[in-house]
mmCIF file of C-alpha atoms and ligand atoms in Angstrom:
data_model
loop_
_atom_site.group_PDB
_atom_site.id
_atom_site.type_symbol
_atom_site.label_atom_id
_atom_site.label_comp_id
_atom_site.label_asym_id
_atom_site.label_seq_id
_atom_site.Cartn_x
_atom_site.Cartn_y
_atom_site.Cartn_z
ATOM 1 C CA ILE A 1 -19.406 -17.568 9.572
ATOM 2 C CA ASN A 2 -22.933 -17.499 10.901
ATOM 3 C CA ASN A 3 -22.640 -17.954 14.668
ATOM 4 C CA ILE A 4 -26.220 -16.941 15.557
ATOM 5 C CA PRO A 5 -28.850 -19.516 14.604
ATOM 6 C CA PRO A 6 -32.293 -18.412 13.376
ATOM 7 C CA PRO A 7 -34.763 -16.997 14.312
ATOM 8 C CA LYS A 8 -33.065 -13.628 13.956
ATOM 9 C CA ARG A 9 -31.679 -12.492 17.280
ATOM 10 C CA CYS A 10 -30.331 -8.976 17.659
ATOM 11 C CA SER A 11 -30.082 -6.039 20.052
ATOM 12 C CA TYR A 12 -31.391 -3.774 17.274
ATOM 13 C CA SER A 13 -34.319 -4.080 14.928
ATOM 14 C CA CYS A 14 -33.118 -1.743 12.196
ATOM 15 C CA ILE A 15 -35.788 -0.481 9.831
ATOM 16 C CA TYR A 16 -33.539 -1.341 6.865
ATOM 17 C CA CYS A 17 -32.367 -4.788 8.026
ATOM 18 C CA GLN A 18 -32.206 -7.163 5.085
ATOM 19 C CA LEU A 19 -32.911 -10.097 7.407
ATOM 20 C CA GLY A 20 -36.397 -8.754 8.165
ATOM 21 C CA GLY A 21 -37.707 -7.812 11.608
ATOM 22 C CA THR A 22 -35.831 -8.965 14.717
ATOM 23 C CA LYS A 23 -37.585 -11.998 16.184
ATOM 24 C CA ILE A 24 -35.686 -11.994 19.473
ATOM 25 C CA LEU A 25 -34.727 -8.490 20.591
ATOM 26 C CA THR A 26 -32.160 -9.104 23.301
ATOM 27 C CA VAL A 27 -28.881 -8.014 24.869
ATOM 28 C CA GLU A 28 -28.319 -11.286 26.684
ATOM 29 C CA ARG A 29 -25.149 -13.100 25.710
ATOM 30 C CA ARG A 30 -25.269 -16.869 25.563
ATOM 31 C CA ARG A 31 -23.713 -19.853 23.854
ATOM 32 C CA PHE A 32 -25.166 -21.077 20.592
ATOM 33 C CA TYR A 33 -23.057 -23.474 18.537
ATOM 34 C CA ASP A 34 -20.471 -25.754 20.035
ATOM 35 C CA THR A 35 -17.054 -24.818 18.666
ATOM 36 C CA ARG A 36 -16.722 -28.386 17.307
ATOM 37 C CA VAL A 37 -19.693 -27.682 15.016
ATOM 38 C CA LEU A 38 -17.968 -24.571 13.744
ATOM 39 C CA ARG A 39 -14.697 -26.458 13.275
ATOM 40 C CA LYS A 40 -16.383 -29.125 11.177
ATOM 41 C CA GLY A 41 -18.355 -26.641 9.063
ATOM 42 C CA LEU A 42 -15.374 -24.392 8.433
ATOM 43 C CA SER A 43 -13.029 -27.294 7.604
ATOM 44 C CA GLU A 44 -15.503 -28.466 4.976
ATOM 45 C CA LYS A 45 -15.887 -24.989 3.522
ATOM 46 C CA LEU A 46 -12.145 -24.380 3.403
ATOM 47 C CA SER A 47 -11.630 -27.651 1.537
ATOM 48 C CA GLU A 48 -14.077 -26.429 -1.142
ATOM 49 C CA VAL A 49 -12.506 -23.024 -1.790
ATOM 50 C CA ASN A 50 -9.118 -21.735 -2.783
ATOM 51 C CA GLU A 51 -7.928 -19.937 0.338
ATOM 52 C CA ASP A 52 -5.790 -17.620 -1.756
ATOM 53 C CA ASP A 53 -9.037 -16.118 -3.043
ATOM 54 C CA LEU A 54 -10.178 -15.170 0.459
ATOM 55 C CA ASP A 55 -9.414 -11.760 1.956
ATOM 56 C CA TYR A 56 -10.987 -12.455 5.322
ATOM 57 C CA ILE A 57 -12.967 -15.070 7.171
ATOM 58 C CA THR A 58 -15.909 -12.955 8.302
ATOM 59 C CA PHE A 59 -18.634 -13.299 10.917
ATOM 60 C CA VAL A 60 -21.865 -12.164 9.230
ATOM 61 C CA PRO A 61 -24.639 -13.909 11.150
ATOM 62 C CA ASP A 62 -28.443 -13.866 11.276
ATOM 63 C CA GLY A 63 -28.329 -11.224 13.973
ATOM 64 C CA GLU A 64 -25.729 -9.621 16.216
ATOM 65 C CA PRO A 65 -22.578 -11.786 16.469
ATOM 66 C CA THR A 66 -21.409 -10.431 19.842
ATOM 67 C CA LEU A 67 -24.489 -11.977 21.488
ATOM 68 C CA ASP A 68 -22.477 -15.187 21.223
ATOM 69 C CA ARG A 69 -20.547 -15.879 24.406
ATOM 70 C CA SER A 70 -18.341 -18.389 22.568
ATOM 71 C CA LEU A 71 -17.006 -15.778 20.166
ATOM 72 C CA SER A 72 -13.380 -15.827 21.281
ATOM 73 C CA GLU A 73 -13.322 -19.652 21.348
ATOM 74 C CA HIS A 74 -14.602 -19.658 17.784
ATOM 75 C CA VAL A 75 -11.864 -17.243 16.755
ATOM 76 C CA LYS A 76 -9.192 -19.455 18.324
ATOM 77 C CA THR A 77 -10.581 -22.449 16.427
ATOM 78 C CA ILE A 78 -10.543 -20.545 13.147
ATOM 79 C CA ARG A 79 -6.913 -19.565 13.739
ATOM 80 C CA GLU A 80 -6.044 -23.247 14.109
ATOM 81 C CA LEU A 81 -7.634 -23.973 10.738
ATOM 82 C CA SER A 82 -6.536 -20.998 8.685
ATOM 83 C CA ASP A 83 -4.064 -18.157 8.768
ATOM 84 C CA LYS A 84 -6.481 -15.803 7.007
ATOM 85 C CA PRO A 85 -7.351 -12.611 8.900
ATOM 86 C CA ILE A 86 -10.691 -12.711 10.709
ATOM 87 C CA ALA A 87 -13.335 -9.986 10.506
ATOM 88 C CA ILE A 88 -16.625 -9.271 12.236
ATOM 89 C CA LEU A 89 -19.543 -6.985 11.427
ATOM 90 C CA THR A 90 -21.072 -5.823 14.696
ATOM 91 C CA ASN A 91 -23.711 -3.242 15.544
ATOM 92 C CA SER A 92 -21.411 -2.364 18.494
ATOM 93 C CA THR A 93 -24.284 -2.142 20.983
ATOM 94 C CA LEU A 94 -22.550 -4.406 23.514
ATOM 95 C CA ILE A 95 -19.126 -2.835 23.153
ATOM 96 C CA SER A 96 -19.388 -1.017 26.469
ATOM 97 C CA VAL A 97 -19.219 -4.455 28.131
ATOM 98 C CA GLU A 98 -15.627 -5.358 28.911
ATOM 99 C CA ASP A 99 -16.019 -9.045 27.975
ATOM 100 C CA VAL A 100 -17.337 -8.077 24.569
ATOM 101 C CA ARG A 101 -14.425 -5.722 23.950
ATOM 102 C CA ARG A 102 -12.040 -8.483 24.980
ATOM 103 C CA ASP A 103 -13.651 -10.846 22.466
ATOM 104 C CA LEU A 104 -13.525 -8.249 19.708
ATOM 105 C CA MET A 105 -9.825 -7.674 20.398
ATOM 106 C CA GLU A 106 -9.222 -11.161 18.971
ATOM 107 C CA PHE A 107 -10.228 -10.020 15.488
ATOM 108 C CA ASP A 108 -8.113 -8.479 12.760
ATOM 109 C CA LEU A 109 -10.898 -6.279 11.462
ATOM 110 C CA VAL A 110 -13.947 -4.970 13.295
ATOM 111 C CA SER A 111 -16.736 -3.152 11.490
ATOM 112 C CA ILE A 112 -18.997 -1.052 13.702
ATOM 113 C CA LYS A 113 -22.341 0.544 12.911
ATOM 114 C CA LEU A 114 -23.113 4.225 13.405
ATOM 115 C CA ASP A 115 -26.364 5.373 11.800
ATOM 116 C CA ALA A 116 -27.309 8.178 14.178
ATOM 117 C CA VAL A 117 -25.953 10.290 16.997
ATOM 118 C CA SER A 118 -29.209 11.987 17.989
ATOM 119 C CA GLU A 119 -31.177 9.891 20.446
ATOM 120 C CA GLU A 120 -34.492 10.278 18.658
ATOM 121 C CA ILE A 121 -33.107 9.342 15.236
ATOM 122 C CA TRP A 122 -31.178 6.424 16.729
ATOM 123 C CA ARG A 123 -34.407 5.055 18.193
ATOM 124 C CA LYS A 124 -36.208 5.513 14.910
ATOM 125 C CA ILE A 125 -33.641 3.878 12.643
ATOM 126 C CA ASN A 126 -32.121 1.160 14.852
ATOM 127 C CA ARG A 127 -35.081 0.496 17.205
ATOM 128 C CA PRO A 128 -32.763 -0.620 20.027
ATOM 129 C CA HIS A 129 -33.445 -2.943 22.941
ATOM 130 C CA SER A 130 -34.874 -0.881 25.817
ATOM 131 C CA SER A 131 -31.803 -1.358 28.028
ATOM 132 C CA LEU A 132 -29.378 0.196 25.542
ATOM 133 C CA ASN A 133 -27.912 3.647 25.959
ATOM 134 C CA LEU A 134 -26.439 5.489 22.990
ATOM 135 C CA HIS A 135 -23.846 7.433 25.022
ATOM 136 C CA GLU A 136 -22.556 4.244 26.600
ATOM 137 C CA ILE A 137 -22.251 2.646 23.181
ATOM 138 C CA LEU A 138 -20.312 5.601 21.770
ATOM 139 C CA ASP A 139 -18.036 5.688 24.821
ATOM 140 C CA GLY A 140 -17.494 1.932 24.495
ATOM 141 C CA VAL A 141 -16.512 2.297 20.848
ATOM 142 C CA LYS A 142 -13.941 4.957 21.738
ATOM 143 C CA ILE A 143 -12.448 2.859 24.534
ATOM 144 C CA PHE A 144 -12.254 -0.082 22.139
ATOM 145 C CA ARG A 145 -10.593 2.015 19.448
ATOM 146 C CA ARG A 146 -7.858 3.055 21.882
ATOM 147 C CA GLU A 147 -7.104 -0.566 22.803
ATOM 148 C CA PHE A 148 -7.606 -2.289 19.462
ATOM 149 C CA PRO A 149 -4.487 -2.841 17.330
ATOM 150 C CA GLY A 150 -6.427 -4.147 14.310
ATOM 151 C CA LYS A 151 -8.348 -2.396 11.581
ATOM 152 C CA LEU A 152 -11.519 -0.586 12.634
ATOM 153 C CA ILE A 153 -14.047 0.430 10.019
ATOM 154 C CA SER A 154 -17.498 1.954 10.344
ATOM 155 C CA GLU A 155 -20.678 1.708 8.350
ATOM 156 C CA THR A 156 -23.410 4.336 8.244
ATOM 157 C CA MET A 157 -26.634 3.460 6.465
ATOM 158 C CA LEU A 158 -28.415 6.504 5.076
ATOM 159 C CA ILE A 159 -32.197 6.341 4.929
ATOM 160 C CA ASP A 160 -34.137 9.055 3.191
ATOM 161 C CA GLY A 161 -36.057 11.237 5.633
ATOM 162 C CA VAL A 162 -34.762 9.411 8.720
ATOM 163 C CA ASN A 163 -31.060 10.182 9.207
ATOM 164 C CA SER A 164 -30.544 12.164 5.999
ATOM 165 C CA GLU A 165 -30.711 15.705 7.407
ATOM 166 C CA ARG A 166 -27.477 17.585 6.875
ATOM 167 C CA SER A 167 -27.235 18.356 10.610
ATOM 168 C CA GLU A 168 -27.401 14.664 11.567
ATOM 169 C CA ILE A 169 -24.904 13.629 8.911
ATOM 170 C CA LYS A 170 -22.531 16.284 10.249
ATOM 171 C CA ARG A 171 -22.992 15.010 13.803
ATOM 172 C CA ILE A 172 -22.271 11.446 12.682
ATOM 173 C CA ALA A 173 -19.169 12.606 10.796
ATOM 174 C CA ASP A 174 -17.924 14.552 13.835
ATOM 175 C CA GLU A 175 -18.530 11.573 16.096
ATOM 176 C CA LEU A 176 -16.653 9.343 13.669
ATOM 177 C CA SER A 177 -13.710 11.714 13.651
ATOM 178 C CA LYS A 178 -13.509 11.222 17.440
ATOM 179 C CA ILE A 179 -13.722 7.445 17.010
ATOM 180 C CA ASP A 180 -11.043 7.633 14.320
ATOM 181 C CA PRO A 181 -11.847 4.588 12.142
ATOM 182 C CA ASP A 182 -9.436 3.451 9.449
ATOM 183 C CA LYS A 183 -12.256 3.733 6.952
ATOM 184 C CA ALA A 184 -15.813 5.085 7.173
ATOM 185 C CA TYR A 185 -18.322 3.610 4.745
ATOM 186 C CA ILE A 186 -21.514 5.372 3.727
ATOM 187 C CA ALA A 187 -24.076 2.778 2.713
ATOM 188 C CA ILE A 188 -27.590 2.637 1.327
ATOM 189 C CA PRO A 189 -29.945 -0.336 1.419
ATOM 190 C CA THR A 190 -29.627 -2.478 -1.697
ATOM 191 C CA ARG A 191 -31.722 -5.426 -0.527
ATOM 192 C CA PRO A 192 -35.378 -5.478 0.553
ATOM 193 C CA PRO A 193 -35.565 -3.769 3.968
ATOM 194 C CA ALA A 194 -37.470 -4.864 7.080
ATOM 195 C CA GLU A 195 -39.895 -1.953 6.584
ATOM 196 C CA ASN A 196 -41.133 -1.480 3.064
ATOM 197 C CA TRP A 197 -41.392 2.326 3.384
ATOM 198 C CA VAL A 198 -37.609 2.564 3.788
ATOM 199 C CA LYS A 199 -35.966 4.417 0.904
ATOM 200 C CA PRO A 200 -32.285 5.005 0.240
ATOM 201 C CA VAL A 201 -31.105 8.600 -0.063
ATOM 202 C CA ASP A 202 -30.650 9.898 -3.602
ATOM 203 C CA GLU A 203 -27.391 10.603 -5.427
ATOM 204 C CA GLU A 204 -27.418 14.282 -4.426
ATOM 205 C CA LYS A 205 -27.542 13.322 -0.769
ATOM 206 C CA LEU A 206 -24.821 10.709 -1.262
ATOM 207 C CA VAL A 207 -22.495 13.346 -2.687
ATOM 208 C CA GLU A 208 -23.351 15.793 0.097
ATOM 209 C CA SER A 209 -22.766 13.114 2.754
ATOM 210 C CA TYR A 210 -19.509 12.047 1.158
ATOM 211 C CA GLU A 211 -18.294 15.643 1.243
ATOM 212 C CA ILE A 212 -19.381 16.182 4.852
ATOM 213 C CA PHE A 213 -17.676 12.951 5.955
ATOM 214 C CA SER A 214 -14.553 13.880 3.994
ATOM 215 C CA GLU A 215 -14.345 17.258 5.716
ATOM 216 C CA SER A 216 -14.274 15.517 9.099
ATOM 217 C CA LEU A 217 -12.250 12.424 8.249
ATOM 218 C CA GLY A 218 -10.249 13.174 5.128
ATOM 219 C CA ARG A 219 -11.149 12.003 1.647
ATOM 220 C CA ASP A 220 -8.978 8.880 1.731
ATOM 221 C CA ARG A 221 -10.911 7.497 4.706
ATOM 222 C CA VAL A 222 -14.424 7.722 3.245
ATOM 223 C CA GLU A 223 -16.002 5.307 0.789
ATOM 224 C CA LEU A 224 -19.462 4.618 -0.568
ATOM 225 C CA LEU A 225 -21.153 1.230 -0.401
ATOM 226 C CA ILE A 226 -23.956 1.480 -2.903
ATOM 227 C CA GLY A 227 -24.326 -2.066 -4.079
ATOM 228 C CA TYR A 228 -21.532 -2.471 -6.604
ATOM 229 C CA GLU A 229 -18.597 -4.806 -6.378
ATOM 230 C CA GLY A 230 -15.086 -4.662 -7.652
ATOM 231 C CA ALA A 231 -13.808 -1.147 -7.260
ATOM 232 C CA GLY A 232 -10.261 -0.366 -8.296
ATOM 233 C CA PHE A 233 -8.219 2.690 -8.972
ATOM 234 C CA LYS A 234 -5.805 1.788 -11.717
ATOM 235 C CA ILE A 235 -6.699 3.393 -14.975
ATOM 236 C CA GLY A 236 -6.130 0.736 -17.581
ATOM 237 C CA ARG A 237 -7.242 0.079 -21.115
ATOM 238 C CA ASP A 238 -10.965 0.410 -20.550
ATOM 239 C CA PRO A 239 -11.753 3.997 -19.497
ATOM 240 C CA VAL A 240 -15.481 3.341 -19.066
ATOM 241 C CA ARG A 241 -14.915 0.468 -16.702
ATOM 242 C CA ASP A 242 -12.249 2.425 -14.861
ATOM 243 C CA LEU A 243 -14.461 5.446 -14.370
ATOM 244 C CA LEU A 244 -17.398 3.349 -13.180
ATOM 245 C CA SER A 245 -15.122 1.463 -10.868
ATOM 246 C CA ILE A 246 -13.823 4.641 -9.208
ATOM 247 C CA ALA A 247 -17.319 6.121 -8.976
ATOM 248 C CA THR A 248 -18.471 2.978 -7.242
ATOM 249 C CA ILE A 249 -16.695 4.017 -4.078
ATOM 250 C CA HIS A 250 -16.746 7.794 -4.261
ATOM 251 C CA PRO A 251 -18.115 10.670 -6.309
ATOM 252 C CA ILE A 252 -15.595 12.031 -8.820
ATOM 253 C CA ARG A 253 -15.204 15.719 -9.429
ATOM 254 C CA LEU A 254 -16.017 16.383 -13.045
ATOM 255 C CA ASP A 255 -12.718 18.160 -13.668
ATOM 256 C CA TYR A 256 -10.801 15.153 -12.254
ATOM 257 C CA ALA A 257 -12.803 12.748 -14.396
ATOM 258 C CA HIS A 258 -11.832 14.879 -17.347
ATOM 259 C CA GLN A 259 -8.158 14.807 -16.433
ATOM 260 C CA ILE A 260 -8.166 11.043 -15.937
ATOM 261 C CA LEU A 261 -10.002 10.301 -19.155
ATOM 262 C CA SER A 262 -8.071 12.701 -21.342
ATOM 263 C CA LYS A 263 -4.944 10.600 -20.755
ATOM 264 C CA SER A 264 -6.440 7.682 -22.616
ATOM 265 C CA ILE A 265 -9.269 8.939 -24.809
ATOM 266 C CA HIS A 266 -9.715 11.708 -27.296
ATOM 267 C CA ASP A 267 -13.103 13.099 -26.270
ATOM 268 C CA PRO A 268 -13.865 12.781 -22.531
ATOM 269 C CA ASP A 269 -16.975 14.972 -22.820
ATOM 270 C CA GLU A 270 -18.559 12.584 -25.258
ATOM 271 C CA LEU A 271 -17.907 9.588 -23.006
ATOM 272 C CA ILE A 272 -19.222 11.342 -19.902
ATOM 273 C CA GLU A 273 -22.338 12.415 -21.762
ATOM 274 C CA ARG A 274 -22.874 8.851 -22.958
ATOM 275 C CA LEU A 275 -22.567 7.449 -19.424
ATOM 276 C CA VAL A 276 -24.993 10.040 -18.086
ATOM 277 C CA ASN A 277 -27.500 9.513 -20.899
ATOM 278 C CA SER A 278 -27.376 5.738 -20.497
ATOM 279 C CA GLY A 279 -28.280 6.109 -16.812
ATOM 280 C CA GLU A 280 -25.019 4.585 -15.534
ATOM 281 C CA MET A 281 -23.904 7.839 -13.936
ATOM 282 C CA LYS A 282 -25.376 11.089 -12.813
ATOM 283 C CA LEU A 283 -24.058 14.644 -12.670
ATOM 284 C CA VAL A 284 -24.640 16.185 -9.261
ATOM 285 C CA LYS A 285 -23.926 19.760 -8.267
ATOM 286 C CA TYR A 286 -22.723 20.271 -4.726
ATOM 287 C CA ARG A 287 -21.789 23.741 -3.599
ATOM 288 C CA TRP A 288 -19.775 25.206 -6.458
ATOM 289 C CA ARG A 289 -18.584 21.916 -7.958
ATOM 290 C CA THR A 290 -20.029 19.242 -10.200
ATOM 291 C CA PHE A 291 -19.511 15.564 -9.438
ATOM 292 C CA LEU A 292 -20.010 12.404 -11.395
ATOM 293 C CA VAL A 293 -21.617 9.769 -9.242
ATOM 294 C CA ARG A 294 -22.671 6.268 -10.049
ATOM 295 C CA ARG A 295 -26.419 5.802 -10.037
ATOM 296 C CA ARG A 296 -27.802 3.958 -7.050
ATOM 297 C CA ARG A 297 -28.693 0.351 -7.587
ATOM 298 C CA GLU A 298 -32.366 -0.400 -7.289
ATOM 299 C CA ILE A 299 -33.212 -2.473 -4.248
ATOM 300 C CA CYS A 300 -33.037 -6.043 -5.511
ATOM 301 C CA GLU A 301 -34.195 -9.429 -4.293
ATOM 302 C CA ASP A 302 -31.051 -11.480 -4.959
HETATM 303 S S1 LIG B 1 -27.952 -4.615 13.688
HETATM 304 FE FE1 LIG B 1 -27.709 -5.701 11.776
HETATM 305 S S2 LIG B 1 -28.752 -7.671 12.092
HETATM 306 FE FE2 LIG B 1 -29.402 -6.307 13.739
HETATM 307 S S3 LIG B 1 -31.305 -5.427 12.987
HETATM 308 FE FE3 LIG B 1 -29.651 -4.010 12.444
HETATM 309 S S4 LIG B 1 -29.020 -4.571 10.381
HETATM 310 FE FE4 LIG B 1 -30.233 -6.281 11.207
#
């Protein structure tokens, strides 16, 4: 669902935004589409797809979806049309406002953004509207978490040289452990960013960040979002696909990869070497361990 019409309207102007620069930097909530427009558009869409194939109906607009004052009305309309769970990706900047929290309570899944905890880095990466206050946002997220019965996930975009210092990653991880999300995603830009100097962190930094997050949140609550689809954990008949699929969402300790592969193939070393030589995966040393990590996707235009 895209509930914010162009030009791009947001309370942030993130340096990595794949929608380009923010045209209207604002925190003012207002109405955009009439709910009847949404009803018509969604009915048409639902008639074209097999609903069984949908996990969620998700708000992913051209900007920040909570700027829409009609949000809860839209959600009610969607519930009349479908019994699929409803999700929203928000930058969480307005979450300290009670009305916004009330609207977000209507969702089944809320994804919040947390790219920085230090004021200076926050300003550099998210370029917030001048009225926003980072402490208020973080407090608002925690209040929301306490009230919200649905699934809360977080996304942290790592940009090389901006929020990639170990100390900042640790601060973000510690803050997330206070927020207590069901899942914390570590992401890198995979589409052309608003600023062309923006670079994703490298595989070494991804492994380090994954480990730091895992120390604060537990391994089962941290996943990578590095531009690949279709992760799964069952080891089946195709060990290469299985290994790549696991490494899509988290680095794999080399000794674990060995254990997994040796159940189904004769020479795990040979396979691992082949995957590394072909550029599909990379071996990364972190502290005293070696990890296999999937290579980052190049930023692509699709
Ligand atoms: S919050 Fe989202 S839409 Fe807004 S600028 Fe950042 S990435 Fe783009």
